[in-house]
Every structure is written in C-alpha cells, then in structure tokens.
Coordinates of N, CA and C in Angstrom, one line a residue:
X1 N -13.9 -46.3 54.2 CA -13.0 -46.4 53.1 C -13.9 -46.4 51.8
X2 N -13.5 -45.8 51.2 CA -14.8 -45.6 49.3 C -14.3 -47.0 48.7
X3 N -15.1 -47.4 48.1 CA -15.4 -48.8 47.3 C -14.2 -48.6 46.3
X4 N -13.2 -49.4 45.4 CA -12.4 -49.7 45.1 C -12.7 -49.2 43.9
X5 N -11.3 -48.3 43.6 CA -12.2 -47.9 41.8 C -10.8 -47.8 40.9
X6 N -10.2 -48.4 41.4 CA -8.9 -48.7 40.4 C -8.7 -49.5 39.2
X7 N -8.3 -49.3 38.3 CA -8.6 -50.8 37.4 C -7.0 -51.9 37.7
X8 N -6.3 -51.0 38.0 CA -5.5 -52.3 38.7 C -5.5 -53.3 39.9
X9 N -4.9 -54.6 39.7 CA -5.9 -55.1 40.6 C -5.0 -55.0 42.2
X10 N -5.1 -55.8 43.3 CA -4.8 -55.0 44.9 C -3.6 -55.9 45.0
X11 N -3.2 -57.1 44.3 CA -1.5 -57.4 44.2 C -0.7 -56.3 43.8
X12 N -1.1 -55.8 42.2 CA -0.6 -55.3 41.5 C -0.1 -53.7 42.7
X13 N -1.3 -53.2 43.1 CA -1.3 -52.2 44.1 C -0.2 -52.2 45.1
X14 N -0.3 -53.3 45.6 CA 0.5 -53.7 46.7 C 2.2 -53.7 46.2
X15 N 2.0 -54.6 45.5 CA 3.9 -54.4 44.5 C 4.5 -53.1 44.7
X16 N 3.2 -52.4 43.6 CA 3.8 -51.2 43.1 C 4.3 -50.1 44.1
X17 N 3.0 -50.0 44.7 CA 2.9 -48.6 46.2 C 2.9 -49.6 47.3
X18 N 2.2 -49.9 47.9 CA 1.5 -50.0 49.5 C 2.3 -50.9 49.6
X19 N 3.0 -52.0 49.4 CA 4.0 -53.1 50.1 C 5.7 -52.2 50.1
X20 N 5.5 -51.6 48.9 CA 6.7 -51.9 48.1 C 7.7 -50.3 49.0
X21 N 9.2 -50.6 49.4 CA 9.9 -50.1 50.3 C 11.0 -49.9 49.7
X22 N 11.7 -48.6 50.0 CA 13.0 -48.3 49.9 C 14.3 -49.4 51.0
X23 N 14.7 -50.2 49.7 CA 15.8 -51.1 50.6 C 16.9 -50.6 50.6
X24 N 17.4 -50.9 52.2 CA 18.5 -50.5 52.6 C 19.3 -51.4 52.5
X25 N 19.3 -53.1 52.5 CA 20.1 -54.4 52.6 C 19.3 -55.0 51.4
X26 N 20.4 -55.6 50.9 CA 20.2 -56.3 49.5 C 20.5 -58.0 49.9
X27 N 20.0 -58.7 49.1 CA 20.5 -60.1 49.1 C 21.7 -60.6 47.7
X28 N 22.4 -61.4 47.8 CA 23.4 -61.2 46.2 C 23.2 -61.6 45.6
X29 N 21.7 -62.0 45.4 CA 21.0 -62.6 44.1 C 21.1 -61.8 43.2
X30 N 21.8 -62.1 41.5 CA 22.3 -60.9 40.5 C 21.3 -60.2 40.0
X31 N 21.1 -59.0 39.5 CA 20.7 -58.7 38.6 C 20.6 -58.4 37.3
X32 N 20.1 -59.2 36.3 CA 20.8 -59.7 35.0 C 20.2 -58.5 34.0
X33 N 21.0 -58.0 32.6 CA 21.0 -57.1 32.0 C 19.5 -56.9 31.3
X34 N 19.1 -58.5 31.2 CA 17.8 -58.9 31.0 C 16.3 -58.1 31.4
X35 N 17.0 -58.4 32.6 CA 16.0 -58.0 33.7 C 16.2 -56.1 33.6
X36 N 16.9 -55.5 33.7 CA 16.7 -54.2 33.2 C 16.4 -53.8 32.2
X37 N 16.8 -54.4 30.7 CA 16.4 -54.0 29.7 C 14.3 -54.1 29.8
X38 N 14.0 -55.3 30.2 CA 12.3 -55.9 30.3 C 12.2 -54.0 31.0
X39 N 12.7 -53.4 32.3 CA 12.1 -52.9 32.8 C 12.5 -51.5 31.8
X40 N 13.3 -51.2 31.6 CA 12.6 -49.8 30.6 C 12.4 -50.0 29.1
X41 N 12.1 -51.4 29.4 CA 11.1 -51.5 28.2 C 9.7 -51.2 27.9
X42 N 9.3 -50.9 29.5 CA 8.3 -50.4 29.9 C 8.3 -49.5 30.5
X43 N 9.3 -48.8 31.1 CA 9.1 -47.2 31.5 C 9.5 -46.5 30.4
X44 N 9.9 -46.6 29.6 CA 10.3 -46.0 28.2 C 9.1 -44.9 27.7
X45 N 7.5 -45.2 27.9 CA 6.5 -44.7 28.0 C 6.1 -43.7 29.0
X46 N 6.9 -43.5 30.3 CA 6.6 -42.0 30.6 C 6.4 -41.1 29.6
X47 N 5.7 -40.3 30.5 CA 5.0 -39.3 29.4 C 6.5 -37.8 29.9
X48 N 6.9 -37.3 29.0 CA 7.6 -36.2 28.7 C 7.4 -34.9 27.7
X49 N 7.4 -34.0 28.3 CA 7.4 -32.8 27.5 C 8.1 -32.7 25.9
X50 N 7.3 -32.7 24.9 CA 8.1 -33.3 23.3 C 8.1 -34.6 23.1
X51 N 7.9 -35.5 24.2 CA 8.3 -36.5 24.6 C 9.7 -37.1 24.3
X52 N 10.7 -35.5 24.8 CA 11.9 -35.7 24.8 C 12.7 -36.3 25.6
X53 N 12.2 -37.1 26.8 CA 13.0 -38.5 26.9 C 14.5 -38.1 27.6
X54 N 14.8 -37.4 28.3 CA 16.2 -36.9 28.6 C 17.2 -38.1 29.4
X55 N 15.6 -38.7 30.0 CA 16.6 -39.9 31.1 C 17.9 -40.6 30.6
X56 N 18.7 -41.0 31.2 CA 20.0 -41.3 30.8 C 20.4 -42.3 32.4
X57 N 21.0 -43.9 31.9 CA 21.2 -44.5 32.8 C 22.4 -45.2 32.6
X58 N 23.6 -44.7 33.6 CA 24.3 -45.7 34.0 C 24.7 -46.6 34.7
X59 N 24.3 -48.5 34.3 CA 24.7 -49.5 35.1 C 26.2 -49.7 35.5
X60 N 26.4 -49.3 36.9 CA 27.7 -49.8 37.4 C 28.2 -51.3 38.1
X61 N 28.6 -51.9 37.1 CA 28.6 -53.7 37.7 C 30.2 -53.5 38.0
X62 N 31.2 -53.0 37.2 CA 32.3 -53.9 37.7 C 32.6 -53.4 38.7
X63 N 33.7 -54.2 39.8 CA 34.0 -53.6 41.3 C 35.0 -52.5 41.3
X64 N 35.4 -52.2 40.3 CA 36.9 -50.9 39.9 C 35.6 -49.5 40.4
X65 N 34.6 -50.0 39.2 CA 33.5 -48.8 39.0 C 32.7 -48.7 40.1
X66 N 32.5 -49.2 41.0 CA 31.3 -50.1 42.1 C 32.4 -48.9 43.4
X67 N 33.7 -49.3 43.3 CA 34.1 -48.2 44.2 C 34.5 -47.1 43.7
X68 N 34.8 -46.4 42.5 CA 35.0 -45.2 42.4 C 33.6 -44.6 42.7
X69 N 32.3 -45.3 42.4 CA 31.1 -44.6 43.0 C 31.1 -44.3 44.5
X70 N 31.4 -45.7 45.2 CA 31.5 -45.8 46.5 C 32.0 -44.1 47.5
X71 N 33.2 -43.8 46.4 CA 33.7 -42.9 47.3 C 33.1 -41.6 46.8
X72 N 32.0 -41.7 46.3 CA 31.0 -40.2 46.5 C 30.0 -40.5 47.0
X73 N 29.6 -41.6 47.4 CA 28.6 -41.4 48.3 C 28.4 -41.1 49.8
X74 N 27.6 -40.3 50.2 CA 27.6 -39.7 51.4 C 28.3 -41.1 52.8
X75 N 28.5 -40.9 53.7 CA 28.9 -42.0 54.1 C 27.8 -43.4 54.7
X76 N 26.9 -42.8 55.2 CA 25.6 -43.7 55.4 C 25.1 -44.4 54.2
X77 N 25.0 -43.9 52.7 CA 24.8 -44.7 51.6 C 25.7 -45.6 51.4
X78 N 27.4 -45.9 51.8 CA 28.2 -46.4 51.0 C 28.5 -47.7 51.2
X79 N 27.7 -48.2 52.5 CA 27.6 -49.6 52.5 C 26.4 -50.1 51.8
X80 N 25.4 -49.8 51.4 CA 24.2 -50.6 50.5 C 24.6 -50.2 49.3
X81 N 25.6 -49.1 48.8 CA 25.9 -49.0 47.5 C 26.8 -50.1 47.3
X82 N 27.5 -50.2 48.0 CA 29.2 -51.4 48.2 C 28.1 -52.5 47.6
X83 N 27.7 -53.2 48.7 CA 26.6 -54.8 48.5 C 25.2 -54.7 47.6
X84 N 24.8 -53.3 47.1 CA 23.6 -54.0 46.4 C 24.4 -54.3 44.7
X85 N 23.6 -56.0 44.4 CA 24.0 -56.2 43.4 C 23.9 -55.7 42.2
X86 N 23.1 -54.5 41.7 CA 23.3 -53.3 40.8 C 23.3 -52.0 41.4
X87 N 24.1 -51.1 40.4 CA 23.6 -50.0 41.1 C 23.3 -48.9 39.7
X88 N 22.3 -48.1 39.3 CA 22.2 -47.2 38.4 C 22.2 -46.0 39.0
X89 N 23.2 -44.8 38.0 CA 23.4 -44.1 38.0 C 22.3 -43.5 36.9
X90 N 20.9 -42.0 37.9 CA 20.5 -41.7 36.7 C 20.7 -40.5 36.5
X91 N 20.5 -39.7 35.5 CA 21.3 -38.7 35.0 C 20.1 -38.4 33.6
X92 N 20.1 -36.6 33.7 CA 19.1 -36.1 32.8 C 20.2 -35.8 31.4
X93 N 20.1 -35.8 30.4 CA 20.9 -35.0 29.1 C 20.5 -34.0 28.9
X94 N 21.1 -32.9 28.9 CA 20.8 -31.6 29.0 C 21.3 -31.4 27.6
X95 N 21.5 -32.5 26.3 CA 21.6 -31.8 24.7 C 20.2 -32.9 24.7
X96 N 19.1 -33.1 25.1 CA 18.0 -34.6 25.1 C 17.4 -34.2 23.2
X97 N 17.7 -32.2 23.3 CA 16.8 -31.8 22.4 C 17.6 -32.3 21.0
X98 N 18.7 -32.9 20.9 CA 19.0 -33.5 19.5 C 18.1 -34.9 19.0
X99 N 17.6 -35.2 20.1 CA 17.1 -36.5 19.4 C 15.2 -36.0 19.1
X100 N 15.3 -34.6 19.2 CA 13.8 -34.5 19.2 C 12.8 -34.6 17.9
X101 N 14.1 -34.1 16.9 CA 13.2 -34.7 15.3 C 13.2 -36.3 14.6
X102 N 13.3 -37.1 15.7 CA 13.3 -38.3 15.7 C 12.0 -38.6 16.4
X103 N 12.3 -38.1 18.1 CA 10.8 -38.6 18.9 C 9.8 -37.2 18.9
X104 N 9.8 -36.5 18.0 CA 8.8 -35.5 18.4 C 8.3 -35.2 16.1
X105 N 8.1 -36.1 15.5 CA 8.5 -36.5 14.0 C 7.5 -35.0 13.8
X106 N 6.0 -34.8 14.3 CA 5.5 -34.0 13.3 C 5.7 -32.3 13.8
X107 N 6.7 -32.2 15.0 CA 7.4 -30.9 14.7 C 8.6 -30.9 15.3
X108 N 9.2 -31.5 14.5 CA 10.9 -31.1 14.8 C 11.3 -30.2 15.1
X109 N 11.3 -29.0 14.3 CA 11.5 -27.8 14.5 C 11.9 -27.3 16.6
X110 N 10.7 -28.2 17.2 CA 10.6 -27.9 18.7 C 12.3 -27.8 18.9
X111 N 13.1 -28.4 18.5 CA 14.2 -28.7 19.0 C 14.7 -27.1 19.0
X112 N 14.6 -26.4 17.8 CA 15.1 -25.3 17.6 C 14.0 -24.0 18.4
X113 N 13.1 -24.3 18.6 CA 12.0 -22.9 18.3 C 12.1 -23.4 20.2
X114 N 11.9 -24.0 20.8 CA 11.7 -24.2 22.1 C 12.9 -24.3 23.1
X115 N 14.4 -25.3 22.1 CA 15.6 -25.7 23.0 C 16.5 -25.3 22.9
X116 N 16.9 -24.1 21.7 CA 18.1 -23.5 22.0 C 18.9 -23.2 22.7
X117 N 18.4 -22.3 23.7 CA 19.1 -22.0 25.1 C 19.2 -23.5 26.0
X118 N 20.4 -22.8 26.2 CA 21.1 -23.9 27.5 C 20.3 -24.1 28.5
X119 N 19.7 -22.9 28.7 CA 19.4 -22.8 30.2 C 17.3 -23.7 30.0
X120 N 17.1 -23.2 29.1 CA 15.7 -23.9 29.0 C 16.1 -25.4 29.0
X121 N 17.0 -26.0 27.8 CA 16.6 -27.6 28.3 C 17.5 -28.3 29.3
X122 N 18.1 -27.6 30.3 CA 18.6 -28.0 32.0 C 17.5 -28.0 32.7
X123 N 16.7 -26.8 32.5 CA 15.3 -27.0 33.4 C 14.3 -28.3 32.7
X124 N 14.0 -28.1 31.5 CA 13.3 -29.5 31.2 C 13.9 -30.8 31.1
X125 N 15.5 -30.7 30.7 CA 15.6 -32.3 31.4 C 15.7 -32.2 32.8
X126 N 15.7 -31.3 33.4 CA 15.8 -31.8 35.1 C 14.3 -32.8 35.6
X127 N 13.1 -31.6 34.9 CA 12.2 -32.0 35.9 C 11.8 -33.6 34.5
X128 N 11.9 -33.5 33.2 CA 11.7 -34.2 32.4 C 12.1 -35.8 33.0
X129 N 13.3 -35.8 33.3 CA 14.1 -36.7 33.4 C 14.1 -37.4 35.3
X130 N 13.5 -36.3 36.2 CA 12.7 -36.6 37.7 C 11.9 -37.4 37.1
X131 N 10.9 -37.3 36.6 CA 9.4 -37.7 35.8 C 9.7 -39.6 35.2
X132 N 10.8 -39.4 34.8 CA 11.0 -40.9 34.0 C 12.2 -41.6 35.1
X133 N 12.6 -40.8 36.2 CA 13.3 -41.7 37.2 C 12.2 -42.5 38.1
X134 N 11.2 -41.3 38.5 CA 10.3 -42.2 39.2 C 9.6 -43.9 38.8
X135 N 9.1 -43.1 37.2 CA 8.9 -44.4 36.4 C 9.9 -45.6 36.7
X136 N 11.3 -44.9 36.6 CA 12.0 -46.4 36.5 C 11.7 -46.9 37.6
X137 N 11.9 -45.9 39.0 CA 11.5 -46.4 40.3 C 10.6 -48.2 40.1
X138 N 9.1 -47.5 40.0 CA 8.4 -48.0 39.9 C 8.4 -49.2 38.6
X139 N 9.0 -49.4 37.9 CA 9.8 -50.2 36.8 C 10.9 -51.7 37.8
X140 N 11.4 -51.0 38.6 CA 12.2 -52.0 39.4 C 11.1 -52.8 40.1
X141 N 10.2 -52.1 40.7 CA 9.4 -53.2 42.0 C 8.4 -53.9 40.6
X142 N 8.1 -53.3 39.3 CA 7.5 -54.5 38.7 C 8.2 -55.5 38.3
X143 N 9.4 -55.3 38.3 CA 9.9 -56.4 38.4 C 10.4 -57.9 39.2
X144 N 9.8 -57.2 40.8 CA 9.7 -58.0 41.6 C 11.5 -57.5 42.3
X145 N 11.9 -56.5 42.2 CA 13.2 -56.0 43.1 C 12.6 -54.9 43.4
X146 N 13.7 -54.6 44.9 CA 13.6 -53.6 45.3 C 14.5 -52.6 44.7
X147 N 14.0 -51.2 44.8 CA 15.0 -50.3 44.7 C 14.8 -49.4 45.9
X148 N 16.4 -48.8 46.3 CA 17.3 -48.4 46.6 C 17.4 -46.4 46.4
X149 N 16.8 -45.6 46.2 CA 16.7 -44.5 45.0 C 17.6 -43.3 46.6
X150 N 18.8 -42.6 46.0 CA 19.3 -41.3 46.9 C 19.6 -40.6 46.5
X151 N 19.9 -39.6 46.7 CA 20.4 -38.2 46.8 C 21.6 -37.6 47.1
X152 N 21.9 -38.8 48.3 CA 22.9 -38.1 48.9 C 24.5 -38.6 48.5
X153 N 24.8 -38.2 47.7 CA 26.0 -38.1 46.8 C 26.8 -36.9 46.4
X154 N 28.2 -36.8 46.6 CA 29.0 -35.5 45.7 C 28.0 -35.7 44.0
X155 N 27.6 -34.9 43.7 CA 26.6 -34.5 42.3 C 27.7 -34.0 41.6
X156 N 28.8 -33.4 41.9 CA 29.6 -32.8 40.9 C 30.7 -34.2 40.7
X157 N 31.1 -34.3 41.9 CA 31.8 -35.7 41.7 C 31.4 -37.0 40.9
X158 N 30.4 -37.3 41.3 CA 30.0 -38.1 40.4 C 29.8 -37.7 38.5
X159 N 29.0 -36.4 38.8 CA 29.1 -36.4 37.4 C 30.8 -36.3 36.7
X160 N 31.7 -35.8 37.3 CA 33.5 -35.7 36.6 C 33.6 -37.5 36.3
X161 N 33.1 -37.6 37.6 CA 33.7 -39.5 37.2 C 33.0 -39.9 36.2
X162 N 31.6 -40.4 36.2 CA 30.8 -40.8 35.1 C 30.3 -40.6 34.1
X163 N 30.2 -39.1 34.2 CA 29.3 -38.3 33.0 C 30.2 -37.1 32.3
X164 N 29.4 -36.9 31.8 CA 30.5 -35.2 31.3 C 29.7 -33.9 31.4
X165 N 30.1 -32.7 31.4 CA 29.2 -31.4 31.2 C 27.8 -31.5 30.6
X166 N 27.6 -32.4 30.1 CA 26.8 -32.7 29.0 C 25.5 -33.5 29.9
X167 N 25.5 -33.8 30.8 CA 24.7 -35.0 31.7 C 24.7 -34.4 33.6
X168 N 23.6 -34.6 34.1 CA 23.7 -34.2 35.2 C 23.1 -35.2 36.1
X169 N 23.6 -35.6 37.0 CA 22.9 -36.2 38.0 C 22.1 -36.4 38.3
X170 N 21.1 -36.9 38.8 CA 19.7 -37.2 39.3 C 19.6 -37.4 40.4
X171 N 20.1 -39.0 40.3 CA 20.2 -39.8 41.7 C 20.7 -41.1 41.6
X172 N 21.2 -42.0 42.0 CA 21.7 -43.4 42.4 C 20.6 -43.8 43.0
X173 N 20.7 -45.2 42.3 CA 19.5 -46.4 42.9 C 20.1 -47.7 43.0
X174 N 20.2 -47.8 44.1 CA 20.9 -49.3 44.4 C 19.4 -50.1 44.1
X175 N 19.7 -51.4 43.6 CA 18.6 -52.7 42.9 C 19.4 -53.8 43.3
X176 N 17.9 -54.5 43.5 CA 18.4 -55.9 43.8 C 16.8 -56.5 44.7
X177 N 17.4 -57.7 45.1 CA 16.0 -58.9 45.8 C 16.5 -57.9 47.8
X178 N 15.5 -57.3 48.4 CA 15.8 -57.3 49.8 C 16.5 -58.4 50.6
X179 N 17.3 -57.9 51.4 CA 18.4 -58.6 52.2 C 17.9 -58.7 53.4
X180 N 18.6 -58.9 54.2 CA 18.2 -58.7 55.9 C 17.8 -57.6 56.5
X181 N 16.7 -57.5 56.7 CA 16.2 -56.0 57.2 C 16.2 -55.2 56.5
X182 N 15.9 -55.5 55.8 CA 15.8 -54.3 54.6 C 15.2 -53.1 54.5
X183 N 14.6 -53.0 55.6 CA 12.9 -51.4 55.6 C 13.5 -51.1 57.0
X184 N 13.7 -49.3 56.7 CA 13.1 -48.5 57.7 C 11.6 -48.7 58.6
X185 N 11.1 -48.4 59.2 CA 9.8 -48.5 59.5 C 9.1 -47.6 58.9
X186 N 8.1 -47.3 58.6 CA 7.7 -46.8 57.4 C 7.2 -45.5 58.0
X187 N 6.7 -44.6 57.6 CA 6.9 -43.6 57.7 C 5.5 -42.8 57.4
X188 N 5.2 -41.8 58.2 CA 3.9 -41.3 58.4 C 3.9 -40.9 56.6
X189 N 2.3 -40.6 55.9 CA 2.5 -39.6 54.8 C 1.1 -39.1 54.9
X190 N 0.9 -37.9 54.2 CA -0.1 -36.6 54.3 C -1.4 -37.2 53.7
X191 N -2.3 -36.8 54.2 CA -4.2 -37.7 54.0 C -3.9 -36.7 52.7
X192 N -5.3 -37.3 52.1 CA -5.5 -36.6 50.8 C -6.4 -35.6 51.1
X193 N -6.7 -35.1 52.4 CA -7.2 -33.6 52.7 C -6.5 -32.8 52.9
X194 N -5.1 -32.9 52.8 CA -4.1 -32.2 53.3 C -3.5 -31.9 51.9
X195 N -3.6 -33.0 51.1 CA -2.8 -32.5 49.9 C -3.7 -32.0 48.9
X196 N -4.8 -32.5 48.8 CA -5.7 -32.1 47.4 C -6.8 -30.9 48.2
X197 N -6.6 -30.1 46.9 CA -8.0 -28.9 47.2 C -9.0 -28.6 45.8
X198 N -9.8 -28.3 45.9 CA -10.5 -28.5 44.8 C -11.1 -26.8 44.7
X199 N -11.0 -26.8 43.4 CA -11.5 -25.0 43.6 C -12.5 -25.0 41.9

C-alpha cells in the first residue's frame, strides 16, 4: 500500500468514502431544515461549467407529498422512500442560464453567446447538475447521515407532479441516521489499473 498522501485526515476518509453506504433502512430520528441548509452550504461550491449551478432541490416532508412521491417510485424503492425521514427530490434547471449574469459577473454575456438553445443548456444542466448531486451526496454523510440516492422512478411522473417543463429529474435521495440493516453488502469496485491509463 503507498504511504498516505492525502491531506484529509483517515476519519474524515472513512465518513466520506470507505465507511460511508447507500442506506436502505432509516431510523426516525428527524431531519431538521438546519441540518440541510449547513449541508449546501457547503456543496454550494461544486465546481460547474460558468459556474452555472443548475442543481435544484426539492424537500418532501409532508405525508400528502411523501406519498404522491411514493407512487412513482419503482416498487422496491417505495418502502425506504415511505420511512426515510427526508426525502429530496434533485432536479437540473434547464433555464440555470438566467441566473448566469449574476454568478458568472465578468461575462454575462455567456448566458446569451453559449445558452440560447434549449438543447445546449439540457445537456449542461444534466451533466452540470449530476456534478453538484454527487456533492450533495457527499454533503449528507458530512453531516453524519446517510443518504439513500436512486434512479429508479417514473422521471416523467415525477417531474408532472413536482416540477414543471422547466426542471428535470435527476434522482431521489432518501436521508436520514441508518436504521436496521441498513447496507447491502458491499460490492466489488474496479483497481485503479483497470480504470486509470496514463499516456
């Protein structure tokens, strides 16, 4: 194993990556509005293209809202969506480029010269807004919760219920403290000879 060359230290490690697990059982300990705001108050700083910022998150707390989600979720998700005590809906803004002469100050202009077309800023908030989901990912286990992060959802359904034309899906992340059994067993992943090449 090479000598340790991270400047983070091996808790911090452990939290973030090597402990830290997609939960499937939550415990009903709440999670307070507090405690989300702290966390993208620090993923807020993903790095994005313009640093146009597309992410878009909706907290679903009440139980009206808790099962209108319920019934798009695939059926295997729809019991940890039911019981975890938050669940965010994240979703890219495909207009992200209005707010660009705000967060992009010394060329505004990008909004026009780069995001006119529809079809260019759907591809950059897609992958833009992937980019600042993972962040949040990793935003929840700094906070000492687990998250929950899927896929497997009606994507058009959900967006009619929660979003509009204007917003697209990403993914649902059920949050909260782990419950009973919370972890799959964890799962083989690719050596770094397999993934990195150097040329």
């Amino acid at each position: 194993m090479p000598p340790m060359t991270l400047a983070l230290d091996s808790a911090a490690q452990d939290l973030l990556f090597r402990e830290a697990r997609t939960a499937n059982t939550f415990s009903d300990e709440p999670v307070t509005d507090e405690q989300i705001q702290a966390v993208y108050d620090l993923v807020k700083y993903a790095p994005t293209a313009f640093n146009g910022s597309p992410l878009r998150v909706v907290l679903v707390r009440s139980e009206e809202a808790r099962e209108r989600l319920v019934a798009h979720m695939a059926e295997g998700n729809q019991p940890k969506t039911r019981t975890a005590p938050l669940v965010a809906i994240l979703a890219a803004d495909n207009e992200f480029h209005e707010e660009l002469p705000t967060l992009f100050p010394h060329f505004p202009q990008a909004k026009d010269v780069f995001f006119s077309e529809r079809s260019a800023r759907e591809g950059a908030a897609s992958v833009n807004g992937a980019l600042q989901a993972a962040y949040f990912i990793l935003g929840i286990r700094a906070a000492g919760l687990a998250a929950g992060p899927m896929t497997g959802f009606d994507f058009a359904g959900v967006q009619k219920e929660f979003l509009d034309d204007d917003h697209t899906p990403l993914m649902v992340v059920n949050i909260g403290k782990p419950g009973e059994n919370p972890w799959f067993p964890r799962s083989p992943r690719l050596s770094y000879d397999e993934v990195v090449t150097t040329v």
